[in-house]
mmCIF file of C-alpha atoms and ligand atoms in Angstrom:
data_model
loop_
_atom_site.group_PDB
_atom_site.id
_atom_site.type_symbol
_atom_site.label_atom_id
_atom_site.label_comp_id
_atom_site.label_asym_id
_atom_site.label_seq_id
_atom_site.Cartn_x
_atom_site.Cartn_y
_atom_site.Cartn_z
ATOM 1 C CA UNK A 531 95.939 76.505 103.109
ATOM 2 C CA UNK A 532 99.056 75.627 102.135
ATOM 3 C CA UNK A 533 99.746 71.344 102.334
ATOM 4 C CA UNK A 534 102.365 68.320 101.153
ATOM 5 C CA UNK A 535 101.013 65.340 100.199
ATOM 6 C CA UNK A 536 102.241 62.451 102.532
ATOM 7 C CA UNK A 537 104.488 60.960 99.836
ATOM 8 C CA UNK A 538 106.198 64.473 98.784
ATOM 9 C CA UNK A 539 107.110 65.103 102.394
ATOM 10 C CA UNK A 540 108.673 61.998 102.380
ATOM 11 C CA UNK A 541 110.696 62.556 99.108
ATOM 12 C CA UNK A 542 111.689 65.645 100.488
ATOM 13 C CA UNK A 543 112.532 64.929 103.438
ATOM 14 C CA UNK A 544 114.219 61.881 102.314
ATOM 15 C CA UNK A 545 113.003 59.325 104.528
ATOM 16 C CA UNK A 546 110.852 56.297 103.550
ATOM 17 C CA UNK A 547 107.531 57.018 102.835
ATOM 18 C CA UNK A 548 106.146 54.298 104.959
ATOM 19 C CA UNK A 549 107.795 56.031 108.359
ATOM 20 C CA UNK A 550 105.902 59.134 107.522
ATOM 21 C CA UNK A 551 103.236 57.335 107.060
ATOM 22 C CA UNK A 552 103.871 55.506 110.102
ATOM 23 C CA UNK A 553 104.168 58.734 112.283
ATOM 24 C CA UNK A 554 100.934 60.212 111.048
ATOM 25 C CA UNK A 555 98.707 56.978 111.650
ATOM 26 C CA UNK A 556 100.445 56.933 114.997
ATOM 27 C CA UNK A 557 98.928 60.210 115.800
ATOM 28 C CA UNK A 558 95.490 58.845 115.465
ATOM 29 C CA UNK A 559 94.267 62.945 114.155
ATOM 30 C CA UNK A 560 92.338 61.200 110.642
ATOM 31 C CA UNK A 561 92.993 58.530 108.612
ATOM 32 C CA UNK A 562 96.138 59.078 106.059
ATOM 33 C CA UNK A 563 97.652 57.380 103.038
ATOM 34 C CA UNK A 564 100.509 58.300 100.692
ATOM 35 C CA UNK A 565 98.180 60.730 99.092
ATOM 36 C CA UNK A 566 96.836 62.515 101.765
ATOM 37 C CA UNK A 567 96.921 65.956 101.894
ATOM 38 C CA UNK A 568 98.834 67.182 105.026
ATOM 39 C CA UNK A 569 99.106 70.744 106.859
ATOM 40 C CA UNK A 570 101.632 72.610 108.642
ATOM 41 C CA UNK A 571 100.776 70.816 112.511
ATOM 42 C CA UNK A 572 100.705 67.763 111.163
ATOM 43 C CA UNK A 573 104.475 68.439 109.182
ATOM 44 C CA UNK A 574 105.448 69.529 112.410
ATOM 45 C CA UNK A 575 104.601 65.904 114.043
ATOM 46 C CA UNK A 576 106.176 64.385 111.327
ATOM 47 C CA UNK A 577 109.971 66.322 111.317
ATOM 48 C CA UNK A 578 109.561 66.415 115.390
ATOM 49 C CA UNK A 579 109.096 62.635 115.598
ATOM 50 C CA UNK A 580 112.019 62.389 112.893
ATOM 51 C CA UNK A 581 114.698 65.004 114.931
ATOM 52 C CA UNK A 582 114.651 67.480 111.847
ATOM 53 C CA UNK A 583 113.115 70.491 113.744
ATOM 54 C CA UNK A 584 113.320 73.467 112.271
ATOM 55 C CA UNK A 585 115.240 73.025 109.110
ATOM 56 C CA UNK A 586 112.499 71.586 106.834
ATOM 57 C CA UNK A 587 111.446 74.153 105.145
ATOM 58 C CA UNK A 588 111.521 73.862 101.226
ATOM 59 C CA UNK A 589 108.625 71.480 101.338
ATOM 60 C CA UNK A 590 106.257 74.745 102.902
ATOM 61 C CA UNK A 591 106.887 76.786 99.670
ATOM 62 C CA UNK A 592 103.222 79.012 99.313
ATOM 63 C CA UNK A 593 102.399 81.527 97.304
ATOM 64 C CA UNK A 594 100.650 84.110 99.313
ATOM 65 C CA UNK A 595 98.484 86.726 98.613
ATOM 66 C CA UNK A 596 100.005 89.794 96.415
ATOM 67 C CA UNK A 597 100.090 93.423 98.252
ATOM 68 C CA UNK A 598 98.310 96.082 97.300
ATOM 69 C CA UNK A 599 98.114 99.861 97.503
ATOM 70 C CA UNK A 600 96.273 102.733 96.536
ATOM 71 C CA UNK A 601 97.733 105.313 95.504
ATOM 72 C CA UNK A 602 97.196 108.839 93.801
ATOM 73 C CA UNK A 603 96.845 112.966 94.691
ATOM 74 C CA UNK A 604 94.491 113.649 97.312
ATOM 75 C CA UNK A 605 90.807 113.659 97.009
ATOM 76 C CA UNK A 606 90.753 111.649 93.813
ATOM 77 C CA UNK A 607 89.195 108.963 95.548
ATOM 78 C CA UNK A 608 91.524 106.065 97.233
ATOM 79 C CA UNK A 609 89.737 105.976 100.324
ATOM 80 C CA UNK A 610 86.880 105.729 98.858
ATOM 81 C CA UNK A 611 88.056 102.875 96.458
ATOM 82 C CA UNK A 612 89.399 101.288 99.478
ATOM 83 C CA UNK A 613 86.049 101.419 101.179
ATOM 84 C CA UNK A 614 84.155 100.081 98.846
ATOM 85 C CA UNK A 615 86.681 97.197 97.854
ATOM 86 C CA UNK A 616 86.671 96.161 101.978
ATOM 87 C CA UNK A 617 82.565 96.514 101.055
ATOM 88 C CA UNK A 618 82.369 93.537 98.977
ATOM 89 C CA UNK A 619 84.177 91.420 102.149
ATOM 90 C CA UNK A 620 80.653 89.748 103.332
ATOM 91 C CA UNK A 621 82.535 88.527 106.620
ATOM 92 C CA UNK A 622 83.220 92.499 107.981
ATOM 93 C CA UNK A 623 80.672 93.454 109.856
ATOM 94 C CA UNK A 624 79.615 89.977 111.887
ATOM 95 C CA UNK A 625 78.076 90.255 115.409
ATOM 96 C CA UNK A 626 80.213 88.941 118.280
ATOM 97 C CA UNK A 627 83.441 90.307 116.550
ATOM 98 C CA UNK A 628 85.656 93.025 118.274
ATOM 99 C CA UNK A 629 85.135 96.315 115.984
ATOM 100 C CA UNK A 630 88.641 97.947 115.390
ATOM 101 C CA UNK A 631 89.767 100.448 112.666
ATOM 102 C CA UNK A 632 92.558 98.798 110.565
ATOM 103 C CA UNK A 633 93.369 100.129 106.929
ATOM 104 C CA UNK A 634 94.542 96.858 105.570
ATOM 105 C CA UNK A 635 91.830 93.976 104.262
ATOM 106 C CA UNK A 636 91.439 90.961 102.589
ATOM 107 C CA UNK A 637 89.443 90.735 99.372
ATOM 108 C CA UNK A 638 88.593 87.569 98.142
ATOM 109 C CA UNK A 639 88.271 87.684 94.488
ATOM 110 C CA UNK A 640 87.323 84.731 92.431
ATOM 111 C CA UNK A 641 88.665 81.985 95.042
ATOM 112 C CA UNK A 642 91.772 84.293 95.498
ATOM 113 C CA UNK A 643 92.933 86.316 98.491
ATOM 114 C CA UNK A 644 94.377 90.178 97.798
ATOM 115 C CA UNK A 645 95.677 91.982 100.479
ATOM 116 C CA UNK A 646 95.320 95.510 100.290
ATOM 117 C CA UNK A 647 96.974 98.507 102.623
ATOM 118 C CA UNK A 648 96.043 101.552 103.237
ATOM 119 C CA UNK A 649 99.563 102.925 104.520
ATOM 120 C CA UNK A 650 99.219 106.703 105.322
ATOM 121 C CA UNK A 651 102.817 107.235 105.138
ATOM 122 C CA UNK A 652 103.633 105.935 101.559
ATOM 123 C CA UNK A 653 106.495 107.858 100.992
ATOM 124 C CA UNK A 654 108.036 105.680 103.907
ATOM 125 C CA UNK A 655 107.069 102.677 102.389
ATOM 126 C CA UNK A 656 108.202 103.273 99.250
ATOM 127 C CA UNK A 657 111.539 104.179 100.740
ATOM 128 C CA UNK A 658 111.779 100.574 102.374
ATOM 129 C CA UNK A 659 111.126 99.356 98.638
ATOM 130 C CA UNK A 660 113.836 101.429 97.232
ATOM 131 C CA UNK A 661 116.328 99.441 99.354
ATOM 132 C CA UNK A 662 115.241 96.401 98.355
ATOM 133 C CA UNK A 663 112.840 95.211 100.604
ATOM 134 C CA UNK A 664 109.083 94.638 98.811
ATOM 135 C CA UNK A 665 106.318 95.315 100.937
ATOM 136 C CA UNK A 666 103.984 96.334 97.887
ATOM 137 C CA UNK A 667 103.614 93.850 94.995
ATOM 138 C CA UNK A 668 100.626 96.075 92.562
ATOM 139 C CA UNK A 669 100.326 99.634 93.051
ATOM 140 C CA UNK A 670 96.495 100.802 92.003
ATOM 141 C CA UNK A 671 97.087 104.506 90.411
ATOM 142 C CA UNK A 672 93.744 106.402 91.231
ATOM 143 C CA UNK A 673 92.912 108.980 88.950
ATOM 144 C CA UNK A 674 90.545 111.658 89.373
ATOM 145 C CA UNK A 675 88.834 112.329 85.688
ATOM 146 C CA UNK A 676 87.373 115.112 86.293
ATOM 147 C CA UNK A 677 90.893 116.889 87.447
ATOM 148 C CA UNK A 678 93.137 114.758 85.316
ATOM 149 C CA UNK A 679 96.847 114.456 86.474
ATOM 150 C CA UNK A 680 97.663 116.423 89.295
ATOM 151 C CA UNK A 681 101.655 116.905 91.033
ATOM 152 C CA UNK A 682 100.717 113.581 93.112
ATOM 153 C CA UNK A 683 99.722 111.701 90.440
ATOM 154 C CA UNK A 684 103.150 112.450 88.503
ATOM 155 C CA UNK A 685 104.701 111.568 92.211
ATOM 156 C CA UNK A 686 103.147 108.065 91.876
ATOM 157 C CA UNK A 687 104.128 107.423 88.321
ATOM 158 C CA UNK A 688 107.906 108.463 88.829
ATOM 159 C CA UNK A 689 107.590 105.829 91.422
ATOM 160 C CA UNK A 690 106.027 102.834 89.164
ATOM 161 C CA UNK A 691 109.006 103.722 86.876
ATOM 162 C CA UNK A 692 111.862 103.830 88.465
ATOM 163 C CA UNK A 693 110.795 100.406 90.734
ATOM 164 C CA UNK A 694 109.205 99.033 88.080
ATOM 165 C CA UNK A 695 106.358 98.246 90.257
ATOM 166 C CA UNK A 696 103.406 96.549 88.428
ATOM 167 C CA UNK A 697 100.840 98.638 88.824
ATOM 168 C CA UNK A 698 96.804 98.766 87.391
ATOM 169 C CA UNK A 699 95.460 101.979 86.650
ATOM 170 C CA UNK A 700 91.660 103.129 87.845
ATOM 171 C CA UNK A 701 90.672 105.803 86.017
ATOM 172 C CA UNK A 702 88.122 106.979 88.601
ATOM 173 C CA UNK A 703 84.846 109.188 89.192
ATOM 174 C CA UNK A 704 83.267 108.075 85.573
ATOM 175 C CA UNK A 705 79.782 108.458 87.007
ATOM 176 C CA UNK A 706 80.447 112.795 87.199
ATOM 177 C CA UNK A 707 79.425 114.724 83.861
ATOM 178 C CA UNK A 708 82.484 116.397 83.890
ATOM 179 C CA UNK A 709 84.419 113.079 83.375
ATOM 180 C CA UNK A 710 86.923 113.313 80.252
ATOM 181 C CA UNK A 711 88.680 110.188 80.198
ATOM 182 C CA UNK A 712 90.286 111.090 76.836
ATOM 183 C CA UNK A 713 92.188 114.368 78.454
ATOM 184 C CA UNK A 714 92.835 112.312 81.681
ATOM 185 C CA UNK A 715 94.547 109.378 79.661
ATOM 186 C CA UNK A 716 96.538 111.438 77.109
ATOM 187 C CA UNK A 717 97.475 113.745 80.107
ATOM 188 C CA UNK A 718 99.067 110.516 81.812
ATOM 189 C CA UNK A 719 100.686 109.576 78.977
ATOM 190 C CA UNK A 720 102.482 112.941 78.330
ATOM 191 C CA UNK A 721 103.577 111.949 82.052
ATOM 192 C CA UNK A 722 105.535 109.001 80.935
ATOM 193 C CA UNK A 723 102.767 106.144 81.548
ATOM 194 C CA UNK A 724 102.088 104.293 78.609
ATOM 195 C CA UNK A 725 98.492 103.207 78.800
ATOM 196 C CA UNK A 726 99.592 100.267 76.097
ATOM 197 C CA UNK A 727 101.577 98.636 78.685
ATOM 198 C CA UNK A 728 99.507 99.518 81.942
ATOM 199 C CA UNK A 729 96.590 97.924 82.190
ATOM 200 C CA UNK A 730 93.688 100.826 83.178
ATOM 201 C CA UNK A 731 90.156 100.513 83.448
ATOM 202 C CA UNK A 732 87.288 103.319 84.275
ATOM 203 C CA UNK A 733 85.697 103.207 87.937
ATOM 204 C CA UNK A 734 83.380 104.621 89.696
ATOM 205 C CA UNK A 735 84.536 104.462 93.460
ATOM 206 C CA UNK A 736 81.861 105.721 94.632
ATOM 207 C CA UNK A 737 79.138 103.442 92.982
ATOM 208 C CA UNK A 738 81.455 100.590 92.880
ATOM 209 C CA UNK A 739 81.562 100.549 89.117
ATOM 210 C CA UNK A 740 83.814 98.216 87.289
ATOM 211 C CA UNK A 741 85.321 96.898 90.458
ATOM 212 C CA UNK A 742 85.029 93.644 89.587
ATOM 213 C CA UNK A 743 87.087 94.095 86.409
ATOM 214 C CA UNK A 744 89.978 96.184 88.195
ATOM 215 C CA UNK A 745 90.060 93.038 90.908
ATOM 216 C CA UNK A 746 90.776 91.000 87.975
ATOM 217 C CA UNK A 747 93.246 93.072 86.426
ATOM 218 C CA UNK A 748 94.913 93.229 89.944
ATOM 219 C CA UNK A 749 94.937 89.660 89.936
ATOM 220 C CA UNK A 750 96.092 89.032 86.467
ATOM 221 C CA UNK A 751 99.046 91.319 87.544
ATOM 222 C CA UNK A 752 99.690 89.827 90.346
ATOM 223 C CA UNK A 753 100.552 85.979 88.239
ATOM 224 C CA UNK A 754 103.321 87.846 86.865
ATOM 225 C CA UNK A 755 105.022 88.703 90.820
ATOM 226 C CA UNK A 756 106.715 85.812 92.563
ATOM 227 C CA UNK A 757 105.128 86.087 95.536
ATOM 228 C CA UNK A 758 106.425 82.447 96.463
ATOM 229 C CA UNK A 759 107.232 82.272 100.756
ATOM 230 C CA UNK A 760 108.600 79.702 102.797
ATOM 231 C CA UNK A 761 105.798 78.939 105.323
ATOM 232 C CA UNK A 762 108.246 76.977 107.621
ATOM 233 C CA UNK A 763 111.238 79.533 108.001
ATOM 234 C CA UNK A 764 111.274 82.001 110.652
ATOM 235 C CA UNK A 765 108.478 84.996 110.709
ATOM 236 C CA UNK A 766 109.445 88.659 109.458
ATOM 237 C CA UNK A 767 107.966 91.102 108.193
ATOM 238 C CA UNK A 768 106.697 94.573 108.633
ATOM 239 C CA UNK A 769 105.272 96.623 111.193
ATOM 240 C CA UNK A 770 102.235 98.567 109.645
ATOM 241 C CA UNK A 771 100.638 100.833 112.242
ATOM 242 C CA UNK A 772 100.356 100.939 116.098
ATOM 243 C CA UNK A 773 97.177 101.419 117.972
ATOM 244 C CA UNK A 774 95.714 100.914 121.814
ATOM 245 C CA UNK A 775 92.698 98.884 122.470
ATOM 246 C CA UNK A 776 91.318 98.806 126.619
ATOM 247 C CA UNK A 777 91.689 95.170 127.187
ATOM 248 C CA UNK A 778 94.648 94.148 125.179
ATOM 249 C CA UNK A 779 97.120 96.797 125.916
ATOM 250 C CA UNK A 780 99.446 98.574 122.789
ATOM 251 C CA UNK A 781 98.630 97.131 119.147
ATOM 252 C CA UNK A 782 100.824 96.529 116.384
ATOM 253 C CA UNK A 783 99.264 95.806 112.803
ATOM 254 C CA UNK A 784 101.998 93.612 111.230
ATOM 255 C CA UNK A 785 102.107 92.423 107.616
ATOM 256 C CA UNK A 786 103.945 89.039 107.722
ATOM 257 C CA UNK A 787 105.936 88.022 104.913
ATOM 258 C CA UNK A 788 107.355 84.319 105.741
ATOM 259 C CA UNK A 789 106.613 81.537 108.144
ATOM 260 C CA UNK A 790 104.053 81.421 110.447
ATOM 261 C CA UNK A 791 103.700 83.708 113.302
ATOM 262 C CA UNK A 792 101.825 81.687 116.666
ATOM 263 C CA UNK A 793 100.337 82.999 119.930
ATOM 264 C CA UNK A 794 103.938 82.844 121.684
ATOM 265 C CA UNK A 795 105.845 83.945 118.750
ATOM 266 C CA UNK A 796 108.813 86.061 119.865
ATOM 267 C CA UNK A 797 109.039 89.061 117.536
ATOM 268 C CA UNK A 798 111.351 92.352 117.353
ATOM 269 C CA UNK A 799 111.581 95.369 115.756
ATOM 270 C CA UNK A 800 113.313 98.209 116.596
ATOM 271 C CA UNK A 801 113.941 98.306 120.455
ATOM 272 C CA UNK A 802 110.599 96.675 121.113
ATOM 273 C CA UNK A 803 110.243 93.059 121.151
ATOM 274 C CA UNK A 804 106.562 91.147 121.299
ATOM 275 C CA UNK A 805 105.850 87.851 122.753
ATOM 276 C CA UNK A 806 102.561 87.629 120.587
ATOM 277 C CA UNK A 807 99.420 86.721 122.644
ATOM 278 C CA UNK A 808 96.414 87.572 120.711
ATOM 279 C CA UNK A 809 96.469 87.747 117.021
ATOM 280 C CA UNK A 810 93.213 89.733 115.586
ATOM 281 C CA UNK A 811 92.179 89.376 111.959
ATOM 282 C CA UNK A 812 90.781 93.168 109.997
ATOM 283 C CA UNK A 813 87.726 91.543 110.582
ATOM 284 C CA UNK A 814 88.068 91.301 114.054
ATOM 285 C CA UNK A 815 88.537 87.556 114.137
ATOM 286 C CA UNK A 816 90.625 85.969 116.723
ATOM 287 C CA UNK A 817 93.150 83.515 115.816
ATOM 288 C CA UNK A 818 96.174 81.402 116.954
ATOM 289 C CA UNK A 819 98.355 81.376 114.002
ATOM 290 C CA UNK A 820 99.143 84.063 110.560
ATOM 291 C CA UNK A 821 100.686 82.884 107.661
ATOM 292 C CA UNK A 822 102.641 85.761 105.236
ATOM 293 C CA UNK A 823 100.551 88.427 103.339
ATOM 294 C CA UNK A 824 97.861 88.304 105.733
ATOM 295 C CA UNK A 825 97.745 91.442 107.976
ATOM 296 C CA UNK A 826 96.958 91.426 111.588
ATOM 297 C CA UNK A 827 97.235 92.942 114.915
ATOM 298 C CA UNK A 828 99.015 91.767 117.445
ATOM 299 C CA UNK A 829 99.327 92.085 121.252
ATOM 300 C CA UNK A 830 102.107 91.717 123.907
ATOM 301 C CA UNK A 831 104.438 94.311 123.161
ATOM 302 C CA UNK A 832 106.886 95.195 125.954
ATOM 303 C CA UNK A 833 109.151 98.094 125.659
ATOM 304 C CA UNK A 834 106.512 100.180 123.749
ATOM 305 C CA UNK A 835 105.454 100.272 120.566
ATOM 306 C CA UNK A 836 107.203 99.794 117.374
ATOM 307 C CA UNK A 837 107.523 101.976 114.521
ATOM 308 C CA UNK A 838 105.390 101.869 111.781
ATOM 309 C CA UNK A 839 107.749 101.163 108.486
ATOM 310 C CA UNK A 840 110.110 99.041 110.301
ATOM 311 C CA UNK A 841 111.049 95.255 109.869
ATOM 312 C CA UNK A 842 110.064 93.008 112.887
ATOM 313 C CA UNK A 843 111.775 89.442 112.751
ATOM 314 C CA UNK A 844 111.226 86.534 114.896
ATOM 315 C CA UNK A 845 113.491 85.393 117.813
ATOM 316 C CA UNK A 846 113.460 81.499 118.836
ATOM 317 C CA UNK A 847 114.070 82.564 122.659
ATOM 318 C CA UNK A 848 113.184 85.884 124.841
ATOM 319 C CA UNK A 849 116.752 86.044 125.405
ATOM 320 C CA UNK A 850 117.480 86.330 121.717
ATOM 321 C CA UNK A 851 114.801 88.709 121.076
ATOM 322 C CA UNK A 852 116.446 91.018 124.473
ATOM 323 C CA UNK A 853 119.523 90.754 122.639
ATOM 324 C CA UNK A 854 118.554 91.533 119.135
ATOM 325 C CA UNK A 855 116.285 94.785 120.714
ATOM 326 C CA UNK A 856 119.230 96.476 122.619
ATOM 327 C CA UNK A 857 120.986 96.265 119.613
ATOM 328 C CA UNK A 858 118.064 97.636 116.866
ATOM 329 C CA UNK A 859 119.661 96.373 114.295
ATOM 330 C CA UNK A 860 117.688 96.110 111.812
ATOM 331 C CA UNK A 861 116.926 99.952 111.628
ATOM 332 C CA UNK A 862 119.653 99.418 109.284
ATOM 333 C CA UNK A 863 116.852 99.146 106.191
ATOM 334 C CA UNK A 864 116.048 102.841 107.102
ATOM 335 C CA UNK A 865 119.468 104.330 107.679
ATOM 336 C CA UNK A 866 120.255 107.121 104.910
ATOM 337 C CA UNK A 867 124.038 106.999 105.001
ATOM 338 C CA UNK A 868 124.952 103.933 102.965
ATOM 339 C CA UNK A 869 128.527 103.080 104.497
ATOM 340 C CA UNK A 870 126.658 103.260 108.115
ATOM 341 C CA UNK A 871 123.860 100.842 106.719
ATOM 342 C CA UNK A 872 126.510 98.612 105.311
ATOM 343 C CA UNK A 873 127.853 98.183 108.774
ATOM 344 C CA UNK A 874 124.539 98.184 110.359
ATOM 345 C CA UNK A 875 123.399 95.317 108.185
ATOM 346 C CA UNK A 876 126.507 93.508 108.668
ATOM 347 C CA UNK A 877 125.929 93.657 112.241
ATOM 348 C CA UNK A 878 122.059 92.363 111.700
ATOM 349 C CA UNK A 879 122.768 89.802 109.396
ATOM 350 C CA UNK A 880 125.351 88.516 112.301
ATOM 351 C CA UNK A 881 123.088 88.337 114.922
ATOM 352 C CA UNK A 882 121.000 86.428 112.743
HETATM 353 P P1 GDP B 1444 91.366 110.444 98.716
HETATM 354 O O1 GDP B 1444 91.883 111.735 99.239
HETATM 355 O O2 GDP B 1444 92.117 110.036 97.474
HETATM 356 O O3 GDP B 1444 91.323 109.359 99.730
HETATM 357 O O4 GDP B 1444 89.892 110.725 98.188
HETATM 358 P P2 GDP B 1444 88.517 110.319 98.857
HETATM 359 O O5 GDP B 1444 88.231 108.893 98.702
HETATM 360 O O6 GDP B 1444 88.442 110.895 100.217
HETATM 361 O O7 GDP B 1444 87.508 111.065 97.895
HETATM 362 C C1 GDP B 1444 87.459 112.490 97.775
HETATM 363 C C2 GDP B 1444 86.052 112.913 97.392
HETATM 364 O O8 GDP B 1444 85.739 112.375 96.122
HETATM 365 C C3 GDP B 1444 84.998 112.374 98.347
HETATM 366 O O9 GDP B 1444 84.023 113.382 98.535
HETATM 367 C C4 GDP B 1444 84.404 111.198 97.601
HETATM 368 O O10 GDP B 1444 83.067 110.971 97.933
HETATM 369 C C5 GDP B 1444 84.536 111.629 96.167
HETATM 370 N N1 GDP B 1444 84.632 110.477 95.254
HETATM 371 C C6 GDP B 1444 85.531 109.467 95.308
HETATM 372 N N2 GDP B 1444 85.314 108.587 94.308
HETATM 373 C C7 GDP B 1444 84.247 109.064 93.613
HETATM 374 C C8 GDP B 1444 83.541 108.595 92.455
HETATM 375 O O11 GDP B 1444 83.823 107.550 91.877
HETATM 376 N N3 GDP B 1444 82.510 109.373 92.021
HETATM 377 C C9 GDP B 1444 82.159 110.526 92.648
HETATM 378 N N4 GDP B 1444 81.131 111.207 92.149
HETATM 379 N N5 GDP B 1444 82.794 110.970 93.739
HETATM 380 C C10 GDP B 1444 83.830 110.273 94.210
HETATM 381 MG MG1 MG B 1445 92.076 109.374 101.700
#
């Protein structure tokens, strides 16, 4: 959990550090001195008694956790990989929690957090990339070693390329006997991938082999992203996939990338806007508040459902959010025609 220490709040905010002080024994929550480790709420107290409001920020710098995917031709063994990975999450599976598909998870991997999605509709996703957004920090190349490269394989490594995405590769099914991990490796680099650079290591999906090491390779990738977030700033992100549940109406799976996202929260995307009133966990968890690069589903959409791929940002008022949804502007990310996106984003970036 993110936190300021009582005196660095103060600095930054540049007040004196006894007020802050002041403020927070005022509030009578725990005991506090100039070293005291503070969280968001209690930042909030602080700049609300002080007048700031919302333009704090700086001090609520995080780095979350790095995004994941899977990726490689079909049938060598993602879903499988991603199965197994969600596996080792000892907190799935706990009586009392509500049981709900979602393809994105947290893995918690040596005192770190990795997010991982499953996004059936890649190509999308990688076409939000392309235009600058970054939904996907490490790409995970799965390749089948029994069948070697295959025309989805070469799909995946055009894409690491050309976006220079930093990607791990899993050399996968090692437990068959037809297995050649030579071929397989000098086939992708024929393809362009130079297994010097990449970091690769043999897996068996299936029988969990060597996961540990490929989490750790995933991690050791992900030091080199900036995955730095302002925790105070206003929540966006992107909409992942849509679902129904009986009690809670439509579901959107959302992938935050800034701020903090509350029961309340007013969010749009699209046409649809949400005023978020239950905010479920993978693991079926409820909570009251998401911080960036932790998916989770959301209820209280009105206007339908919002599509998958698509930015959602937050609105301070319903009004806003009405506003901003009868205009959808920021369906400018996934307009083709660059002079109309240029206008379109214009227009978004004004109603910001
Ligand atoms: P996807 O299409 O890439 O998602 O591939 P799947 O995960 O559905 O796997 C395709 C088939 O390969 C399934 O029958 C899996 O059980 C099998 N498979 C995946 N990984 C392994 C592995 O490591 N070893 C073996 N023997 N089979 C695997
Ligand atoms: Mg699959």
């Amino acid at each position: 959990q993110p936190y300021v220490r009582v005196l660095h709040l103060a600095e930054k905010l540049q007040v004196s550090p006894k007020k802050v002080l002041s403020i927070l024994i005022n509030t009578e929550i725990r005991e506090y001195n100039l070293a005291t480790k503070i969280f968001h709420s209690e930042i909030k107290l602080v700049t609300d008694e002080l007048g700031i409001g919302q333009s704090i920020p700086s001090v609520l710098i995080t780095r979350r956790p790095p995004i994941v995917s899977v990726m490689g031709h079909v049938d060598h063994g993602k879903t499988t990989l991603l199965d197994s990975l969600r596996n080792t999450n000892v907190a799935e599976n706990e009586p009392g929690l509500i049981t709900q598909h979602v393809s994105s998870f947290v893995v918690k991997f040596e005192g770190r957090d990795v997010t991982f999605i499953d996004t059936p509709g890649h190509a999308a996703f990688a076409g939000i990339r392309g235009r600058g957004a970054k939904i996907n920090d490490i790409t995970i190349l799965v390749v089948d070693c029994c069948e070697g490269v295959q025309p989805q394989t070469k799909e995946v490594i055009r894409l690491i390329k050309e976006f220079r995405i930093p990607s791990v590769v899993a050399l996968n099914k090692i437990d068959k006997d037809e297995a050649n991990i030579e071929k397989t490796e000098q086939e992708l680099q024929e393809n362009g991938l130079e297994l010097m650079n990449i970091p690769s290591v043999q897996i068996s999906a299936l029988r969990g082999d060597n996961l540990d090491i490929l989490m750790r390779l995933v991690v050791t990738e992900s030091d080199g992203v900036n995955l730095d977030t302002d925790l105070g700033g206003n929540p966006f992100g992107f909409i992942l996939e849509t679902s129904k549940a009986r009690y809670l109406g439509g579901l959107a799976t959302i992938l935050p990338l800034r701020g903090i996202a509350r029961l309340g929260t007013i969010i749009s995307s699209g046409r649809t806007l949400c005023r978020i009133k239950a905010i479920l966990l993978p693991s079926g968890e409820k909570v009251k508040e998401i911080g960036p690069g932790y998916p989770c589903t959301i209820a209280g959409w009105r206007q339908g459902l919002p599509n998958p791929g698509l930015k959602f940002i937050s609105a301070e008022k319903l009004v806003d959010a009405k506003r901003m949804a009868k205009v959808p502007a920021n369906l400018w990310v996934l307009e083709k025609n660059k002079r109309k996106r240029q206008i379109l984003k214009k227009l978004f970036l004004a109603e910001k």
